[in-house]
Amino acid sequence: MDTLTAITERRSIREFEDKPVSQETIEKILDLATKAPSGKNRQPWRFVVLQGSKKAELAAIMARVAAERKQQSLDTGSSELSINAIRQASAVIAVFNAFSTVEADYNHYRLLTDTQSIGAAIQTMLLAAQTFGLGTLWMCDIFYSEREIRSWLGRSDELVAAIAIGHAAQSPYPRSRKDWQEVTEWEKEN
């Protein structure tokens, strides 16, 4: 699959087949993710692959926190959809920013640079998975359980996102996108 096809055909998958993705394929996807552009070549991304009972534990943590938040009439976003995707996916890749809690002089611009770099690595991961014929879901509902997930994994760095990965059990229609002319200003001298 060429890059343009991967970009135009990629969809957020929320239902997965009960079919494993090989460790070798996940390793290739992670290797490609590390090829993403990185501001000042800091490579701030760190990945934790969760499968089997560890993936089930993640879903349980998120479900418990979502239930607690609901009892308090607090927002849970689309946590239920994310939890179901985690349960069905072959693997979940938790993505961390290695520098966000360890650098004393972590200023706003460095944070933005590292966040952009991590976003590029995630997008590269999604496109690589698409090329391998796999579906993915980029999840941010993990933020509702961020403290509990970091504690469970014994991590002090910032949890940025989680990616569910597996064989898609659905073919979502293309979501509407604003036309590039609607979101772009073009300035040039005559």
mmCIF file of C-alpha atoms in Angstrom:
data_model
loop_
_atom_site.group_PDB
_atom_site.id
_atom_site.type_symbol
_atom_site.label_atom_id
_atom_site.label_comp_id
_atom_site.label_asym_id
_atom_site.label_seq_id
_atom_site.Cartn_x
_atom_site.Cartn_y
_atom_site.Cartn_z
ATOM 1 C CA MET A 1 0.000 0.000 0.000
ATOM 2 C CA ASP A 2 1.403 3.386 -0.906
ATOM 3 C CA THR A 3 1.488 6.282 1.542
ATOM 4 C CA LEU A 4 -1.314 8.267 -0.120
ATOM 5 C CA THR A 5 -3.640 5.255 0.014
ATOM 6 C CA ALA A 6 -2.772 4.617 3.667
ATOM 7 C CA ILE A 7 -3.550 8.259 4.500
ATOM 8 C CA THR A 8 -6.884 8.339 2.652
ATOM 9 C CA GLU A 9 -8.103 4.896 3.772
ATOM 10 C CA ARG A 10 -7.104 5.058 7.462
ATOM 11 C CA ARG A 11 -10.063 5.092 9.835
ATOM 12 C CA SER A 12 -10.501 4.989 13.600
ATOM 13 C CA ILE A 13 -11.493 1.396 14.381
ATOM 14 C CA ARG A 14 -13.584 0.685 17.459
ATOM 15 C CA GLU A 15 -14.372 -2.982 16.823
ATOM 16 C CA PHE A 16 -11.715 -5.651 16.336
ATOM 17 C CA GLU A 17 -11.731 -9.309 15.326
ATOM 18 C CA ASP A 18 -10.608 -11.903 17.860
ATOM 19 C CA LYS A 19 -7.429 -12.509 15.890
ATOM 20 C CA PRO A 20 -3.873 -11.908 17.148
ATOM 21 C CA VAL A 21 -1.337 -9.554 15.633
ATOM 22 C CA SER A 22 2.126 -11.087 15.703
ATOM 23 C CA GLN A 23 4.836 -9.651 17.924
ATOM 24 C CA GLU A 24 6.990 -9.330 14.813
ATOM 25 C CA THR A 25 4.402 -7.067 13.143
ATOM 26 C CA ILE A 26 4.040 -4.914 16.265
ATOM 27 C CA GLU A 27 7.833 -4.624 16.464
ATOM 28 C CA LYS A 28 7.966 -3.474 12.812
ATOM 29 C CA ILE A 29 5.272 -0.868 13.497
ATOM 30 C CA LEU A 30 7.169 0.411 16.554
ATOM 31 C CA ASP A 31 10.412 0.510 14.586
ATOM 32 C CA LEU A 32 8.718 2.614 11.921
ATOM 33 C CA ALA A 33 7.204 4.899 14.597
ATOM 34 C CA THR A 34 10.704 5.682 15.853
ATOM 35 C CA LYS A 35 11.581 6.972 12.373
ATOM 36 C CA ALA A 36 9.159 9.897 12.822
ATOM 37 C CA PRO A 37 10.548 13.422 12.808
ATOM 38 C CA SER A 38 11.616 14.607 16.231
ATOM 39 C CA GLY A 39 12.350 18.184 17.243
ATOM 40 C CA LYS A 40 16.055 18.509 18.141
ATOM 41 C CA ASN A 41 16.160 14.698 17.704
ATOM 42 C CA ARG A 42 15.023 14.336 21.345
ATOM 43 C CA GLN A 43 12.908 11.261 20.536
ATOM 44 C CA PRO A 44 10.688 11.787 23.607
ATOM 45 C CA TRP A 45 8.382 8.869 22.891
ATOM 46 C CA ARG A 46 8.326 5.753 25.017
ATOM 47 C CA PHE A 47 6.052 2.804 24.273
ATOM 48 C CA VAL A 48 4.576 0.129 26.523
ATOM 49 C CA VAL A 49 2.896 -2.754 24.670
ATOM 50 C CA LEU A 50 0.055 -4.389 26.566
ATOM 51 C CA GLN A 51 -1.408 -7.728 25.556
ATOM 52 C CA GLY A 52 -3.352 -10.536 27.187
ATOM 53 C CA SER A 53 -4.025 -10.100 30.895
ATOM 54 C CA LYS A 54 -2.166 -6.753 30.984
ATOM 55 C CA LYS A 55 -4.536 -5.361 28.370
ATOM 56 C CA ALA A 56 -7.492 -6.692 30.394
ATOM 57 C CA GLU A 57 -6.090 -5.002 33.530
ATOM 58 C CA LEU A 58 -5.877 -1.693 31.651
ATOM 59 C CA ALA A 59 -9.527 -2.008 30.599
ATOM 60 C CA ALA A 60 -10.523 -2.862 34.191
ATOM 61 C CA ILE A 61 -8.686 0.182 35.581
ATOM 62 C CA MET A 62 -10.363 2.456 33.072
ATOM 63 C CA ALA A 63 -13.792 0.910 33.733
ATOM 64 C CA ARG A 64 -13.402 1.360 37.497
ATOM 65 C CA VAL A 65 -12.372 4.998 37.154
ATOM 66 C CA ALA A 66 -15.181 5.682 34.661
ATOM 67 C CA ALA A 67 -17.723 4.186 37.083
ATOM 68 C CA GLU A 68 -16.353 6.313 39.936
ATOM 69 C CA ARG A 69 -16.511 9.441 37.777
ATOM 70 C CA LYS A 70 -20.095 8.674 36.724
ATOM 71 C CA GLN A 71 -21.124 8.315 40.374
ATOM 72 C CA GLN A 72 -19.748 11.804 40.949
ATOM 73 C CA SER A 73 -21.535 13.129 37.818
ATOM 74 C CA LEU A 74 -18.154 13.818 36.189
ATOM 75 C CA ASP A 75 -17.401 13.562 32.493
ATOM 76 C CA THR A 76 -16.092 10.251 31.135
ATOM 77 C CA GLY A 77 -15.892 11.244 27.477
ATOM 78 C CA SER A 78 -16.117 8.206 25.227
ATOM 79 C CA SER A 79 -14.395 5.961 27.779
ATOM 80 C CA GLU A 80 -16.877 3.123 27.269
ATOM 81 C CA LEU A 81 -16.070 2.940 23.543
ATOM 82 C CA SER A 82 -12.344 3.028 24.278
ATOM 83 C CA ILE A 83 -12.642 0.327 26.966
ATOM 84 C CA ASN A 84 -14.509 -1.949 24.553
ATOM 85 C CA ALA A 85 -11.878 -1.341 21.863
ATOM 86 C CA ILE A 86 -9.115 -2.172 24.360
ATOM 87 C CA ARG A 87 -10.839 -5.430 25.288
ATOM 88 C CA GLN A 88 -11.225 -6.459 21.646
ATOM 89 C CA ALA A 89 -7.885 -5.282 20.228
ATOM 90 C CA SER A 90 -4.927 -7.620 19.914
ATOM 91 C CA ALA A 91 -2.659 -5.104 21.642
ATOM 92 C CA VAL A 92 -2.666 -1.647 23.168
ATOM 93 C CA ILE A 93 0.373 0.573 22.962
ATOM 94 C CA ALA A 94 0.598 3.159 25.729
ATOM 95 C CA VAL A 95 2.593 6.204 24.640
ATOM 96 C CA PHE A 96 4.561 8.263 27.152
ATOM 97 C CA ASN A 97 6.575 11.484 27.044
ATOM 98 C CA ALA A 98 9.860 10.546 28.705
ATOM 99 C CA PHE A 99 10.843 14.133 29.451
ATOM 100 C CA SER A 100 7.660 15.719 30.791
ATOM 101 C CA THR A 101 8.252 14.879 34.456
ATOM 102 C CA VAL A 102 12.019 14.493 34.633
ATOM 103 C CA GLU A 103 13.350 17.777 33.274
ATOM 104 C CA ALA A 104 13.454 20.610 35.798
ATOM 105 C CA ASP A 105 13.563 23.247 33.040
ATOM 106 C CA TYR A 106 10.810 21.737 30.912
ATOM 107 C CA ASN A 107 9.465 24.926 29.380
ATOM 108 C CA HIS A 108 6.383 25.526 27.258
ATOM 109 C CA TYR A 109 8.218 25.468 23.918
ATOM 110 C CA ARG A 110 10.085 22.274 24.683
ATOM 111 C CA LEU A 111 6.780 20.675 25.733
ATOM 112 C CA LEU A 112 5.188 21.740 22.446
ATOM 113 C CA THR A 113 8.150 20.407 20.480
ATOM 114 C CA ASP A 114 8.080 17.049 22.275
ATOM 115 C CA THR A 115 4.293 16.782 21.968
ATOM 116 C CA GLN A 116 4.522 17.396 18.221
ATOM 117 C CA SER A 117 7.262 14.776 17.928
ATOM 118 C CA ILE A 118 5.153 12.228 19.803
ATOM 119 C CA GLY A 119 2.152 13.066 17.607
ATOM 120 C CA ALA A 120 4.297 12.417 14.530
ATOM 121 C CA ALA A 121 5.382 9.044 15.954
ATOM 122 C CA ILE A 122 1.761 8.111 16.659
ATOM 123 C CA GLN A 123 0.647 9.117 13.159
ATOM 124 C CA THR A 124 3.528 7.120 11.688
ATOM 125 C CA MET A 125 2.418 4.148 13.792
ATOM 126 C CA LEU A 126 -1.181 4.472 12.544
ATOM 127 C CA LEU A 127 -0.107 4.644 8.904
ATOM 128 C CA ALA A 128 2.301 1.723 9.312
ATOM 129 C CA ALA A 129 -0.477 -0.382 10.841
ATOM 130 C CA GLN A 130 -2.783 0.602 7.958
ATOM 131 C CA THR A 131 -0.109 -0.526 5.507
ATOM 132 C CA PHE A 132 0.023 -3.912 7.286
ATOM 133 C CA GLY A 133 -3.765 -4.214 6.880
ATOM 134 C CA LEU A 134 -4.483 -3.523 10.556
ATOM 135 C CA GLY A 135 -6.897 -1.184 12.264
ATOM 136 C CA THR A 136 -6.053 1.279 15.026
ATOM 137 C CA LEU A 137 -7.742 3.596 17.462
ATOM 138 C CA TRP A 138 -5.857 6.603 18.846
ATOM 139 C CA MET A 139 -7.325 6.999 22.337
ATOM 140 C CA CYS A 140 -7.150 9.939 24.667
ATOM 141 C CA ASP A 141 -9.852 8.734 27.081
ATOM 142 C CA ILE A 142 -6.947 7.290 29.038
ATOM 143 C CA PHE A 143 -6.526 10.791 30.464
ATOM 144 C CA TYR A 144 -9.444 10.131 32.813
ATOM 145 C CA SER A 145 -7.355 7.310 34.357
ATOM 146 C CA GLU A 146 -3.880 8.706 33.743
ATOM 147 C CA ARG A 147 -2.738 8.728 37.365
ATOM 148 C CA GLU A 148 -4.021 5.184 38.001
ATOM 149 C CA ILE A 149 -2.479 3.821 34.781
ATOM 150 C CA ARG A 150 0.918 5.407 35.483
ATOM 151 C CA SER A 151 0.869 4.025 39.029
ATOM 152 C CA TRP A 152 -0.099 0.545 37.801
ATOM 153 C CA LEU A 153 2.749 0.568 35.254
ATOM 154 C CA GLY A 154 5.202 2.103 37.737
ATOM 155 C CA ARG A 155 5.917 5.083 35.492
ATOM 156 C CA SER A 156 6.630 8.683 36.395
ATOM 157 C CA ASP A 157 6.617 10.051 32.840
ATOM 158 C CA GLU A 158 3.528 11.573 31.266
ATOM 159 C CA LEU A 159 0.977 9.302 29.585
ATOM 160 C CA VAL A 160 0.166 10.972 26.268
ATOM 161 C CA ALA A 161 -2.092 8.501 24.431
ATOM 162 C CA ALA A 162 -2.876 4.854 23.869
ATOM 163 C CA ILE A 163 -3.265 3.061 20.558
ATOM 164 C CA ALA A 164 -5.487 -0.002 20.186
ATOM 165 C CA ILE A 165 -4.273 -2.192 17.340
ATOM 166 C CA GLY A 166 -5.749 -5.270 15.725
ATOM 167 C CA HIS A 167 -7.646 -6.694 12.795
ATOM 168 C CA ALA A 168 -10.593 -4.406 12.042
ATOM 169 C CA ALA A 169 -14.077 -5.861 12.453
ATOM 170 C CA GLN A 170 -15.690 -2.824 10.861
ATOM 171 C CA SER A 171 -15.250 -0.547 7.869
ATOM 172 C CA PRO A 172 -16.295 2.927 9.006
ATOM 173 C CA TYR A 173 -17.341 5.434 6.377
ATOM 174 C CA PRO A 174 -15.035 8.398 5.819
ATOM 175 C CA ARG A 175 -15.759 11.132 8.373
ATOM 176 C CA SER A 176 -16.346 14.595 7.005
ATOM 177 C CA ARG A 177 -13.319 16.843 6.874
ATOM 178 C CA LYS A 178 -13.111 20.549 6.289
ATOM 179 C CA ASP A 179 -11.765 21.382 2.881
ATOM 180 C CA TRP A 180 -8.156 22.544 2.984
ATOM 181 C CA GLN A 181 -9.163 25.936 1.566
ATOM 182 C CA GLU A 182 -11.478 26.448 4.562
ATOM 183 C CA VAL A 183 -8.643 26.010 7.075
ATOM 184 C CA THR A 184 -5.792 27.642 5.174
ATOM 185 C CA GLU A 185 -4.691 31.218 4.691
ATOM 186 C CA TRP A 186 -2.267 31.783 1.864
ATOM 187 C CA GLU A 187 -0.141 34.907 1.995
ATOM 188 C CA LYS A 188 2.381 35.891 -0.628
ATOM 189 C CA GLU A 189 3.701 38.993 -2.215
ATOM 190 C CA ASN A 190 2.658 39.821 -5.746
#
